[in-house]
Amino acid sequence: MTGAKRKKKTMIWSKIHNPQCEDIIQWCRRRLPILDWAPNYNLKENLLPDTVSGIMLAVQQVTQGLAFAVLSSVHPVFGLYGSLFPAIIYAIFGMGRHVATGTFALTSLISANAVERIVPQNIQNLTTQSNTSVLGLSDFEMQRIRVAAAVSFLGGVIQVAMFVLQLGSATFVVTEPVISAMTTGAATHVVTSQVKYLLGIKMPYISGPLGFFYIYAYVFENIKSVRLEALLLSLLSIVVLVLVKELNEQFKRKIKVVLPVDLVLIIAASFACYCTNMENTYGLEVVGHIPQGIPSPRAPPMSILSAVITEAFGVALVGYVASLALAQGSAKKFKYSIDDNQEFLAHGLSNIVSSFFFCIPSAAAMGRTAGLYSTGAKTQVACLVSCIFVLIVIYAIGPLLYWLPVCVLASIIVVGLKGMLIQFRDLKKYWNVDKIDWGIWISTYVFTICFAANVGLLFGVVCTIAIVIGRFPRAMTLSIKNMKEMEFKVKTEMESETLQQVKIISINNPLVFLNAKKFYTDLMNIIQKENACDQPLDDISKCEQNTLLNSLSNGNCNEEALQPCPNEKYSLILDCSGFTFFDYSGVSMLVEVYMDCKGRNVDVLLAHCTGKRMSLAKCECDSSALPHVFLYHLCFLVASLIKAMKYYGNLDSEKPIFFESVSAAISHIHANKNLSKLNDHSEV
C-alpha cells in the first residue's frame, strides 16, 4: 500500500515538474472558459439573439450604472465604468452564460458605508474648488472613488484567495432560504437609502446597527421639508416603470423586442428638466456634468486597505453569494454546469482589474440576468455586445445626461429591486415545505434589517448549520426486514421481463442541503452507466445510498447502473423508509431528480410513502425496536414529504408515484406492463 501511494505521489510530482502540452491546454480551458465556448460559437444561430440581447442589456447597464453609482456615494460616471470592465473580465473567466456582471445594488450599498465614513459629505466644501487632472472632477469626488476602488480591490483579493483555498466547494452551507432572506433584507435597505432622493430632502448619511429605523425616524421628524416636485416626479416615474414592465412581461411572447422603458424615462425626464429648468426653478437635484472618455488606469490607494477590510469582506461574500445563485439558476434552467470555485476567480478578477479603472464593486444582478433570459441570449457574447454600446455612451452620449433628475434614478433603483422584494412570497413555499426553513428565513431577514447584509448572511449560515447539527443526532435510519426474501418472492411470482426493468435504491439518510447535491450526483451516475443495458434479465439491484458525512464510502454506489435502452421504459424505485427528515433543498432536489428521470424515459416511484398513517405491517419494519413516538413522527414525516413534493413541483397527477412498500411499487409496474400488452393486442 505504501509503495502504491509513493508511486502515485511520484506520478503527480512528475506531472507538476514536466507538464505536457495537453495538460497546459486543459488547464487553460478550465480556468479560461472563453477558450472552450468561443471556438465553437455558432454565428448563424447565436449572433442575432446575442446582439439583440446585448443592446437591451446595454440599456440596463447604463441606467443601473448611473443609479448604483449614486447609491455608492460616488460620481455617476464611475457607474458607467463599473458597467464596462467587470462584464469584459467575467466574459473571459466566468462560466455563467446568462450572468450579466456589473454594478450591483447590494455591493454599492456596502461600499457606500466605507465612502461615507472615510470621506464624509461635510468635507466637500474644503475640496470642491480644486479640480484634479482626472476628467476635470473635484478632489472630493476623486477621494471618494478611490475609497470605493479600494473596497473593490480588496474584495477581489479576498475572492481570489477563496478560490486558491478551494472554498467554492463549501458554498452548499449557504442554502436557498438564507440567500433569499439576505437579498430581500438588503433590497429593503437599498430602498430605505433612496427615500431621501425620492422625497427630495437633505439628510445626513445614517448607517450602523438599527440605522434602518433611524432613517425613517429622521424622515418623519422632517416630513415638512419634503419637496413636492421631487415626490410627484418620483411617484410618476415609479408608476410608469411598473406599468410598462408589467405590460412587457404580459406580452413578451407576442412582441419580439420589449420597450426599454428605463432609457425612455431617462431621456424624457432629462428633456423635461432641461426645458423647464427644474434645477433652478424648483431646486430639483440633477446628475450634473458627466465627463467624456475613460481615464488612464491607476492603482487604488493601498494605505486605506486596512480601514475598509470590513466592507471588503461584505462585498466579497454578499456579491459572490448573490452572483452564484444567479449562475446556478441559469445553469439549471438551460442545462449546463458551472464550477463554484471558478466563479470565485471570475468575480475576484473582475473586482481587482476594474479597481484600477475607478470602478465601484461589481457582481451579477437579478434584473439584468432576467433580461438576458427574456431576450433570448445564448452566450456571454451578449455581454460583450453591451460593452460596445456602453463605450458609445461614455464617449458620446454621457454629457447629454446633465439634466437627469436624481429622483428619477432613485425610482429606477427601487423598481429594479422588485425581483428581490417579491421574494416575500417565498414564505408561503417554505411554510408548506419545511417550517424550520421558514423560521431561518424570518430570522435572517430580521438580522439583515437590523444590522447589515453580511451580518444577516453569517447569521443565516450559522443558524442553518446549528439546526442541522441539532437534528442529526436524533435521526434514526429504518431498515427493511428480509429485503432479500421479499425480492425472491417478487421474482418467483412475476415475469423476469418486468423485473429487469426495475432498480431499487434505498435512501438511508436525511435529505438536506448538506447532501442534496451529492444525492443527485450519485443517482445520476447510477442512471448514466453505459453497461446497464447488458445486465441480466432477472436482476434487481439494491444500492444502499449513504450520502452524508461518510468519509470511507463517500456515498458512492458500485452496483450496475440503469441506463434506458432505446424504446424501453425503465423504472426507478426510491425506498424512502430511511427518510428521517428533510428540508427545502432536499425536497427541491428530489423533485429535480423526478423531472430529470422523466426526461430520460425513466419512471420514478417512491416506496414506503402514503398519505395516511402507516401501520407497522405497511412499514415492513421491526416494530420491537421502534418507540410509538418515532412511528408517529415517521407517519407525519411521510405525509409532509408528499405534501411538500406536490406543492413544490408539477408532478404527474395521472400517474401514482407514492406507494406504501417496495412490493406495492413493483406490483404497480407489473400491472402497467400487463395493461400496455393488452392495449397492444387490442390495437393489433
XYZ file of C-alpha atoms in Angstrom:
684
model
C 0.000 0.000 0.000
C 2.881 2.340 0.888
C 4.627 1.625 -2.394
C 1.427 2.362 -4.362
C 0.998 5.684 -2.576
C 4.632 6.586 -3.204
C 4.258 5.727 -6.885
C 1.116 7.865 -7.123
C 2.887 10.821 -5.493
C 5.831 10.390 -7.865
C 3.474 10.494 -10.859
C 1.787 13.674 -9.550
C 5.125 15.412 -8.955
C 6.386 14.358 -12.382
C 3.296 15.934 -13.950
C 3.878 19.128 -11.984
C 7.553 19.394 -12.932
C 7.137 18.130 -16.504
C 3.758 19.369 -17.701
C 2.644 18.139 -21.076
C 1.170 20.399 -23.723
C -2.226 18.720 -23.327
C -2.169 19.378 -19.578
C -1.483 23.070 -20.155
C -4.279 23.312 -22.729
C -6.683 21.523 -20.400
C -5.752 23.832 -17.523
C -6.247 26.930 -19.703
C -9.667 25.720 -20.823
C -10.659 25.058 -17.229
C -9.519 28.475 -15.995
C -10.404 30.418 -19.166
C -13.866 29.154 -20.156
C -13.938 31.530 -23.134
C -11.390 29.234 -24.817
C -13.896 26.428 -24.525
C -17.041 28.057 -25.932
C -15.679 30.773 -28.259
C -14.157 28.403 -30.898
C -17.471 26.531 -31.076
C -19.609 29.671 -31.309
C -22.359 29.312 -33.918
C -22.568 32.660 -35.725
C -25.653 31.737 -37.716
C -27.799 30.658 -34.766
C -26.475 32.734 -31.868
C -25.194 36.063 -33.189
C -28.570 37.690 -33.834
C -30.194 36.828 -30.458
C -26.965 37.735 -28.641
C -26.823 41.097 -30.422
C -30.432 41.949 -29.615
C -29.925 40.871 -26.005
C -26.709 42.880 -25.825
C -28.455 46.080 -26.940
C -31.212 45.628 -24.372
C -28.619 44.761 -21.713
C -26.653 47.926 -22.510
C -29.740 49.992 -21.668
C -29.940 48.295 -18.273
C -26.204 48.592 -17.693
C -26.198 52.342 -18.355
C -29.251 53.151 -16.254
C -28.273 50.897 -13.366
C -24.662 52.064 -13.568
C -25.693 55.692 -13.071
C -28.170 54.765 -10.332
C -25.907 52.423 -8.369
C -23.018 54.910 -8.529
C -25.251 57.422 -6.735
C -26.140 54.638 -4.285
C -22.421 54.056 -3.724
C -21.929 57.784 -2.921
C -19.627 58.437 -5.900
C -19.990 60.426 -9.123
C -22.393 58.794 -11.634
C -19.733 58.478 -14.363
C -17.937 55.831 -12.318
C -21.046 53.671 -12.563
C -20.589 53.644 -16.341
C -17.049 52.365 -15.904
C -18.382 49.755 -13.482
C -20.774 48.560 -16.200
C -17.945 48.083 -18.697
C -14.817 46.471 -17.276
C -16.321 43.804 -14.957
C -18.505 42.499 -17.799
C -15.438 42.018 -20.023
C -13.433 40.215 -17.336
C -16.310 37.921 -16.387
C -16.939 37.009 -20.044
C -13.357 35.678 -20.137
C -13.222 33.864 -16.797
C -16.877 33.211 -15.870
C -18.896 30.090 -16.624
C -22.425 31.515 -16.409
C -23.691 32.044 -19.939
C -26.575 34.257 -18.812
C -24.867 36.123 -15.949
C -24.580 39.884 -16.522
C -21.869 41.255 -14.231
C -21.669 44.969 -13.483
C -22.780 47.385 -10.807
C -24.927 45.828 -8.094
C -27.201 47.416 -5.510
C -26.037 45.362 -2.522
C -22.297 45.809 -3.105
C -22.838 49.508 -3.846
C -24.646 49.952 -0.547
C -21.854 48.173 1.339
C -19.098 50.255 -0.303
C -21.080 53.434 0.459
C -20.505 52.751 4.165
C -16.734 52.979 3.649
C -17.006 56.010 1.373
C -19.184 58.000 3.769
C -17.058 57.016 6.778
C -13.654 57.876 5.290
C -14.662 60.803 3.035
C -17.791 62.282 4.691
C -20.015 64.829 2.989
C -19.048 67.647 5.344
C -15.527 67.962 3.885
C -16.858 68.719 0.393
C -16.689 72.472 0.935
C -12.944 72.221 1.563
C -12.167 70.472 -1.715
C -14.866 71.487 -4.184
C -12.944 74.470 -5.553
C -9.856 72.484 -6.590
C -10.142 70.222 -9.605
C -7.871 67.339 -10.475
C -6.447 66.479 -13.857
C -8.582 63.302 -13.960
C -11.629 64.064 -16.130
C -11.917 67.515 -14.572
C -13.575 66.150 -11.430
C -13.071 67.673 -7.984
C -10.656 66.308 -5.396
C -13.651 65.377 -3.263
C -15.104 63.130 -5.982
C -11.726 61.525 -6.660
C -11.138 60.820 -2.978
C -14.497 59.088 -2.806
C -13.963 56.893 -5.844
C -10.514 55.896 -4.568
C -12.137 54.573 -1.395
C -14.733 52.642 -3.426
C -11.965 51.294 -5.708
C -10.006 50.183 -2.645
C -13.062 48.265 -1.398
C -13.406 46.651 -4.833
C -9.711 45.755 -4.968
C -9.555 44.193 -1.507
C -12.890 42.404 -2.044
C -11.498 40.904 -5.247
C -8.305 39.823 -3.472
C -10.422 38.054 -0.826
C -12.417 36.274 -3.548
C -9.243 35.126 -5.335
C -7.842 33.920 -2.002
C -11.030 31.892 -1.502
C -10.519 30.443 -4.979
C -6.965 29.400 -4.078
C -8.251 27.788 -0.870
C -10.919 25.932 -2.898
C -13.721 27.350 -0.750
C -16.177 27.197 -3.633
C -16.994 23.629 -2.599
C -18.167 24.931 0.795
C -20.926 27.113 -0.632
C -23.523 24.397 -0.046
C -23.866 25.707 3.514
C -25.455 28.857 2.062
C -28.942 27.500 1.473
C -31.656 28.978 -0.701
C -33.737 30.344 2.222
C -30.658 32.159 3.575
C -29.866 33.707 0.178
C -33.496 34.705 -0.355
C -33.808 36.301 3.096
C -30.453 38.079 2.865
C -31.096 39.566 -0.576
C -34.625 40.601 0.398
C -33.369 42.309 3.540
C -30.555 44.026 1.650
C -33.027 45.189 -1.009
C -35.139 46.695 1.781
C -32.025 48.549 2.973
C -31.404 49.863 -0.552
C -34.979 51.143 -0.870
C -34.618 52.871 2.501
C -31.384 54.560 1.388
C -33.222 56.056 -1.616
C -36.029 57.617 0.413
C -34.158 60.923 0.732
C -33.859 61.203 -3.060
C -37.451 60.155 -3.675
C -38.703 62.809 -1.258
C -36.120 65.437 -2.205
C -34.989 66.110 1.379
C -31.494 66.733 2.685
C -30.415 64.331 5.391
C -27.104 63.109 6.832
C -25.796 59.656 5.989
C -27.080 57.175 8.576
C -25.692 53.646 8.892
C -24.740 51.097 11.522
C -26.895 48.857 13.729
C -30.590 49.819 13.625
C -29.751 52.505 11.039
C -32.767 51.305 9.043
C -35.104 52.567 11.781
C -33.153 55.782 12.413
C -33.577 56.784 8.755
C -37.366 56.563 8.906
C -37.392 58.308 12.264
C -35.446 61.207 10.721
C -37.791 61.325 7.707
C -40.910 61.541 9.900
C -39.306 64.215 12.054
C -38.525 66.322 8.957
C -41.614 65.483 6.928
C -42.301 69.186 6.331
C -39.094 69.570 4.321
C -40.273 67.174 1.586
C -40.128 68.734 -1.896
C -43.485 68.188 -3.559
C -41.967 68.363 -7.063
C -39.487 65.558 -6.330
C -42.184 63.438 -4.697
C -44.588 63.793 -7.627
C -41.873 63.102 -10.199
C -40.753 60.023 -8.217
C -44.311 58.671 -7.984
C -44.898 59.283 -11.689
C -41.629 57.537 -12.585
C -42.400 54.521 -10.395
C -45.914 54.158 -11.832
C -44.639 54.374 -15.414
C -41.810 51.899 -14.790
C -44.001 49.338 -13.049
C -46.847 49.628 -15.551
C -44.705 49.339 -18.675
C -42.593 46.496 -17.267
C -45.721 44.562 -16.352
C -47.054 45.066 -19.877
C -43.713 43.927 -21.312
C -43.896 40.816 -19.172
C -47.527 40.199 -20.138
C -46.958 40.447 -23.896
C -43.327 39.303 -24.178
C -44.398 36.278 -26.238
C -46.283 38.402 -28.743
C -43.665 41.151 -29.186
C -40.103 40.290 -30.157
C -38.437 43.371 -28.617
C -39.595 44.818 -25.291
C -39.799 48.568 -24.739
C -36.664 49.870 -22.923
C -38.722 51.954 -20.515
C -35.697 52.865 -18.340
C -33.976 54.530 -21.285
C -37.169 56.242 -22.459
C -37.801 57.579 -18.951
C -34.246 58.934 -18.622
C -34.473 60.737 -21.969
C -37.938 62.139 -21.249
C -37.058 63.255 -17.705
C -33.789 64.890 -18.834
C -35.544 66.725 -21.662
C -38.390 67.898 -19.406
C -35.942 69.080 -16.742
C -33.906 70.976 -19.345
C -36.946 72.678 -20.869
C -38.461 73.731 -17.522
C -35.130 74.464 -15.797
C -36.227 72.432 -12.767
C -32.796 72.658 -11.163
C -33.044 76.413 -10.635
C -36.826 76.858 -10.587
C -37.769 74.106 -8.149
C -34.389 73.260 -6.626
C -34.506 69.732 -8.046
C -31.216 67.845 -7.718
C -29.775 66.670 -11.056
C -26.891 64.383 -12.015
C -24.693 67.213 -13.246
C -21.657 67.140 -15.508
C -20.649 63.709 -16.828
C -17.164 63.807 -18.380
C -16.311 62.050 -21.612
C -13.782 59.267 -22.030
C -12.022 56.786 -19.772
C -9.116 57.898 -17.558
C -5.774 56.105 -17.594
C -5.576 53.261 -15.076
C -4.301 53.995 -11.596
C -3.727 51.677 -8.640
C -6.144 52.007 -5.706
C -4.681 53.613 -2.556
C -3.086 50.790 -0.562
C -2.799 52.918 2.561
C -6.530 52.666 3.339
C -6.980 48.928 2.754
C -6.896 48.204 6.475
C -9.672 50.772 7.018
C -12.051 49.125 4.520
C -11.465 45.443 5.340
C -14.945 45.044 6.886
C -16.693 46.393 3.775
C -14.346 44.357 1.542
C -15.400 41.110 3.236
C -19.039 42.137 2.859
C -18.570 42.847 -0.854
C -16.679 39.573 -1.386
C -19.228 37.354 0.360
C -22.522 39.068 -0.477
C -21.560 39.741 -4.086
C -20.347 36.193 -4.643
C -23.337 34.514 -2.994
C -25.854 36.604 -4.940
C -23.978 36.067 -8.221
C -23.529 32.332 -7.649
C -27.252 31.904 -7.003
C -27.998 33.531 -10.376
C -25.325 31.475 -12.157
C -26.645 28.226 -10.669
C -30.190 29.207 -11.585
C -29.258 29.871 -15.215
C -27.220 26.657 -15.400
C -30.159 24.687 -14.053
C -32.581 26.388 -16.424
C -30.514 25.884 -19.569
C -28.961 22.503 -18.661
C -25.257 23.237 -18.324
C -22.848 23.085 -15.414
C -20.717 25.652 -13.593
C -17.771 25.384 -11.232
C -18.486 27.161 -7.947
C -14.776 27.682 -7.335
C -14.166 29.121 -10.809
C -16.842 31.723 -10.067
C -14.707 32.919 -7.142
C -11.854 33.514 -9.581
C -14.048 35.227 -12.189
C -15.668 37.683 -9.775
C -12.405 38.251 -7.901
C -10.525 39.224 -11.066
C -13.478 41.366 -12.165
C -13.186 43.396 -8.972
C -9.376 43.560 -8.951
C -8.879 44.620 -12.579
C -11.821 47.044 -12.519
C -10.498 48.798 -9.397
C -7.580 50.131 -11.468
C -10.120 51.907 -13.726
C -12.017 53.733 -10.934
C -14.854 51.203 -10.722
C -17.154 50.504 -7.805
C -17.543 46.870 -6.588
C -19.327 44.611 -9.048
C -21.493 41.499 -9.050
C -24.297 39.937 -11.084
C -27.760 41.495 -10.804
C -31.088 39.699 -10.922
C -32.729 42.246 -13.241
C -30.009 42.038 -15.876
C -29.882 38.234 -15.752
C -33.661 38.045 -16.114
C -33.379 40.445 -19.054
C -30.966 38.064 -20.785
C -33.466 35.234 -20.230
C -36.364 37.166 -21.732
C -34.464 38.462 -24.766
C -33.130 35.033 -25.718
C -29.399 35.442 -25.066
C -27.292 32.371 -25.831
C -23.756 33.136 -24.571
C -21.575 35.812 -22.982
C -21.299 37.463 -26.406
C -24.444 39.382 -25.401
C -22.498 40.974 -22.528
C -19.595 41.836 -24.833
C -22.016 43.470 -27.286
C -23.468 45.529 -24.434
C -19.949 46.762 -23.596
C -19.671 48.276 -27.082
C -22.805 50.367 -26.526
C -21.678 51.348 -23.014
C -18.472 52.654 -24.600
C -20.555 54.737 -27.021
C -22.410 56.264 -24.073
C -19.139 57.015 -22.251
C -17.536 58.746 -25.232
C -20.536 60.399 -26.907
C -23.860 60.437 -25.048
C -22.774 60.895 -21.421
C -22.696 64.733 -21.331
C -26.331 64.845 -22.517
C -27.429 63.353 -19.177
C -26.551 66.503 -17.221
C -30.233 67.357 -16.577
C -31.295 63.907 -15.400
C -33.096 64.296 -12.014
C -31.604 62.196 -9.216
C -35.106 61.274 -8.002
C -35.693 59.504 -11.342
C -32.525 57.465 -10.809
C -33.780 56.592 -7.326
C -37.079 55.442 -8.845
C -35.206 53.211 -11.291
C -33.283 51.658 -8.377
C -36.462 50.974 -6.381
C -38.340 49.396 -9.289
C -35.256 47.421 -10.312
C -35.304 45.741 -6.898
C -38.795 44.362 -7.460
C -37.466 40.874 -8.172
C -35.758 40.776 -4.776
C -38.595 42.371 -2.833
C -41.232 39.948 -4.100
C -39.228 37.111 -2.549
C -41.520 37.670 0.436
C -43.813 35.296 -1.446
C -41.307 32.514 -0.753
C -42.517 32.463 2.842
C -45.626 30.501 1.852
C -43.475 27.997 -0.023
C -41.105 27.460 2.899
C -44.015 27.141 5.336
C -45.538 24.340 3.241
C -42.249 22.520 2.637
C -40.281 22.934 5.881
C -41.259 25.233 8.741
C -37.692 25.311 10.060
C -36.556 26.873 6.777
C -39.395 29.357 7.200
C -38.032 30.284 10.631
C -34.491 30.630 9.241
C -35.810 32.957 6.522
C -37.573 35.205 9.037
C -34.623 35.375 11.445
C -32.081 36.016 8.670
C -34.242 38.810 7.264
C -34.589 40.428 10.707
C -30.823 40.308 11.299
C -30.177 41.776 7.847
C -32.603 44.632 8.516
C -31.269 45.389 11.986
C -27.580 45.160 11.112
C -26.293 44.581 7.553
C -26.358 42.107 4.669
C -23.068 40.424 5.616
C -24.209 40.039 9.245
C -27.522 38.541 8.117
C -25.721 36.141 5.773
C -23.362 34.998 8.527
C -26.232 34.538 10.970
C -28.250 32.516 8.437
C -25.334 30.161 7.714
C -24.523 29.641 11.402
C -28.193 29.127 12.249
C -28.640 26.569 9.449
C -25.567 24.575 10.467
C -26.562 24.654 14.144
C -30.065 23.360 13.387
C -28.763 20.531 11.197
C -26.206 19.537 13.852
C -29.015 19.516 16.403
C -31.283 17.379 14.221
C -28.792 14.747 13.060
C -28.059 13.075 16.421
C -31.772 12.326 16.732
C -32.025 10.954 13.206
C -32.908 7.229 13.045
C -32.443 5.047 9.996
C -35.039 2.370 9.271
C -34.002 -0.968 7.827
C -36.170 -3.138 5.619
C -36.749 -6.540 7.166
C -35.965 -9.525 4.964
C -35.488 -7.482 1.775
C -33.855 -10.464 0.012
C -36.826 -12.686 0.848
C -39.191 -10.055 -0.490
C -37.163 -9.785 -3.711
C -37.138 -13.568 -4.084
C -40.897 -13.679 -3.630
C -41.369 -10.992 -6.263
C -39.042 -12.808 -8.643
C -40.931 -16.071 -8.390
C -44.374 -14.513 -8.735
C -43.704 -12.118 -11.606
C -42.168 -12.271 -15.023
C -38.436 -11.768 -15.269
C -39.052 -9.434 -18.194
C -40.666 -6.977 -15.826
C -38.018 -7.352 -13.139
C -35.067 -6.429 -15.340
C -36.619 -3.005 -15.799
C -36.679 -2.203 -12.070
C -33.943 -0.730 -9.901
C -34.409 -0.237 -6.163
C -32.337 2.374 -4.353
C -32.580 2.861 -0.608
C -32.058 6.332 0.857
C -30.853 5.779 4.389
C -30.124 9.332 5.483
C -31.896 12.649 5.901
C -32.019 14.622 2.665
C -30.940 18.197 3.428
C -28.777 20.922 1.927
C -25.610 19.130 3.113
C -26.077 16.056 0.933
C -28.699 17.093 -1.644
C -26.181 17.737 -4.420
C -24.258 14.545 -3.633
C -27.509 12.584 -3.673
C -28.345 13.951 -7.124
C -24.845 13.257 -8.480
C -24.758 9.673 -7.227
C -28.225 8.938 -8.548
C -27.405 10.345 -11.982
C -24.203 8.303 -12.074
C -26.246 5.171 -11.457
C -28.596 6.008 -14.323
C -25.888 7.029 -16.799
C -23.585 3.987 -16.630
C -23.056 2.540 -20.092
C -23.050 -1.172 -19.321
C -26.559 -1.250 -17.813
C -28.176 -2.490 -20.992
C -26.137 -5.715 -20.767
C -27.150 -6.685 -17.224
C -29.067 -9.980 -16.660
C -32.752 -10.004 -17.217
C -33.629 -11.284 -13.760
C -31.567 -8.750 -11.846
C -32.931 -6.411 -9.236
C -30.118 -4.390 -7.691
C -30.258 -2.770 -4.334
C -27.874 0.113 -3.636
C -27.612 1.461 -0.119
C -27.142 5.211 -0.573
C -25.373 6.707 2.443
C -24.549 10.140 1.096
C -23.944 12.126 4.252
C -20.652 12.631 6.101
C -19.292 9.181 5.155
C -15.567 9.571 4.650
C -14.973 5.916 3.821
C -17.549 5.165 1.134
C -18.438 8.792 0.418
C -21.895 7.696 -0.645
C -20.766 6.016 -3.847
C -22.688 3.162 -5.338
C -20.864 0.299 -7.011
C -23.876 -1.526 -8.366
C -24.667 -1.844 -12.031
C -26.491 1.178 -13.309
C -29.737 1.704 -15.002
C -29.418 3.137 -18.491
C -32.526 3.258 -20.615
C -32.081 1.297 -23.815
C -33.732 2.616 -26.942
C -37.510 2.445 -26.912
C -37.645 0.774 -23.467
C -39.276 2.052 -20.311
C -37.357 1.676 -17.091
C -38.467 2.196 -13.527
C -36.543 3.502 -10.544
C -37.902 2.809 -7.058
C -36.611 5.051 -4.277
C -37.062 3.369 -0.915
C -37.857 6.304 1.408
C -38.078 4.295 4.607
C -34.794 5.843 5.742
C -36.028 9.422 5.454
C -35.851 10.837 8.964
C -36.162 14.488 7.987
C -35.685 16.785 5.013
C -35.537 20.481 4.215
C -36.424 22.678 1.252
C -33.159 21.930 -0.573
C -33.742 18.186 -0.220
C -37.314 18.334 -1.500
C -36.341 20.537 -4.456
C -33.547 18.099 -5.348
C -35.963 15.144 -5.119
C -38.358 16.895 -7.496
C -35.458 17.700 -9.823
C -34.484 14.013 -9.846
C -38.072 13.111 -10.751
C -38.191 15.615 -13.635
C -34.762 14.645 -14.995
C -35.583 10.930 -14.904
C -38.867 11.654 -16.630
C -36.923 13.298 -19.444
C -34.705 10.197 -19.682
C -37.740 7.904 -20.089
C -37.307 6.576 -16.540
C -40.297 6.280 -14.217
C -39.560 7.230 -10.595
C -41.641 5.675 -7.818
C -41.303 6.432 -4.104
C -41.826 3.422 -1.843
C -42.853 3.466 1.826
C -44.854 6.614 1.232
C -48.556 7.051 1.862
C -50.749 9.975 2.743
C -52.373 8.013 5.575
C -50.780 6.959 8.816
C -48.817 3.799 8.167
C -49.193 0.707 10.275
C -46.240 -1.457 11.260
C -47.190 -4.030 8.646
C -47.223 -1.407 5.919
C -43.897 -0.031 7.088
C -42.390 -3.547 6.871
C -40.026 -2.608 9.704
C -39.030 -4.142 13.004
C -41.677 -2.824 15.364
C -39.993 -4.100 18.502
C -37.083 -1.689 18.108
C -39.132 1.445 17.435
C -40.980 3.561 20.003
C -44.517 4.748 19.295
C -43.397 8.392 19.308
C -40.991 7.693 16.474
C -43.631 5.854 14.494
C -45.964 8.826 14.820
C -43.124 11.099 13.743
C -42.475 8.833 10.748
C -46.112 8.938 9.653
C -46.182 12.704 9.990
C -42.890 12.982 8.098
C -44.087 10.886 5.159
C -47.289 12.902 4.859
C -45.219 16.097 4.968
C -42.906 14.781 2.223
C -45.820 14.029 -0.091
C -47.356 17.438 0.564
C -44.042 19.218 0.027
C -43.247 17.439 -3.245
C -46.721 18.053 -4.640
C -46.530 21.719 -3.611
C -43.040 22.298 -4.972
C -43.113 20.507 -8.328
C -45.517 19.870 -11.185
C -45.794 16.127 -10.680
C -47.910 13.917 -12.899
C -51.384 13.896 -11.430
C -52.428 10.917 -13.568
C -49.607 8.549 -12.547
C -49.295 7.468 -8.906
C -45.720 7.817 -7.635
C -46.181 7.272 -3.885
C -46.551 3.686 -2.630
C -46.786 2.002 0.747
C -43.991 -0.511 0.097
C -41.450 -1.667 -2.467
C -43.581 -4.699 -3.334
C -46.572 -2.411 -3.964
C -44.492 -0.308 -6.338
C -43.306 -3.416 -8.229
C -46.878 -4.704 -8.414
C -47.911 -1.386 -9.936
C -45.148 -1.693 -12.549
C -46.245 -5.238 -13.345
C -49.883 -4.171 -13.693
C -48.910 -1.357 -16.050
C -46.840 -3.806 -18.086
C -49.796 -6.164 -18.495
C -52.075 -3.253 -19.325
C -49.735 -1.997 -22.044
C -49.525 -5.518 -23.514
C -53.311 -5.757 -23.518
C -53.559 -2.416 -25.305
C -51.018 -3.564 -27.897
C -53.030 -6.756 -28.568
C -56.267 -4.804 -28.871
C -54.650 -2.414 -31.387
C -53.462 -5.375 -33.459
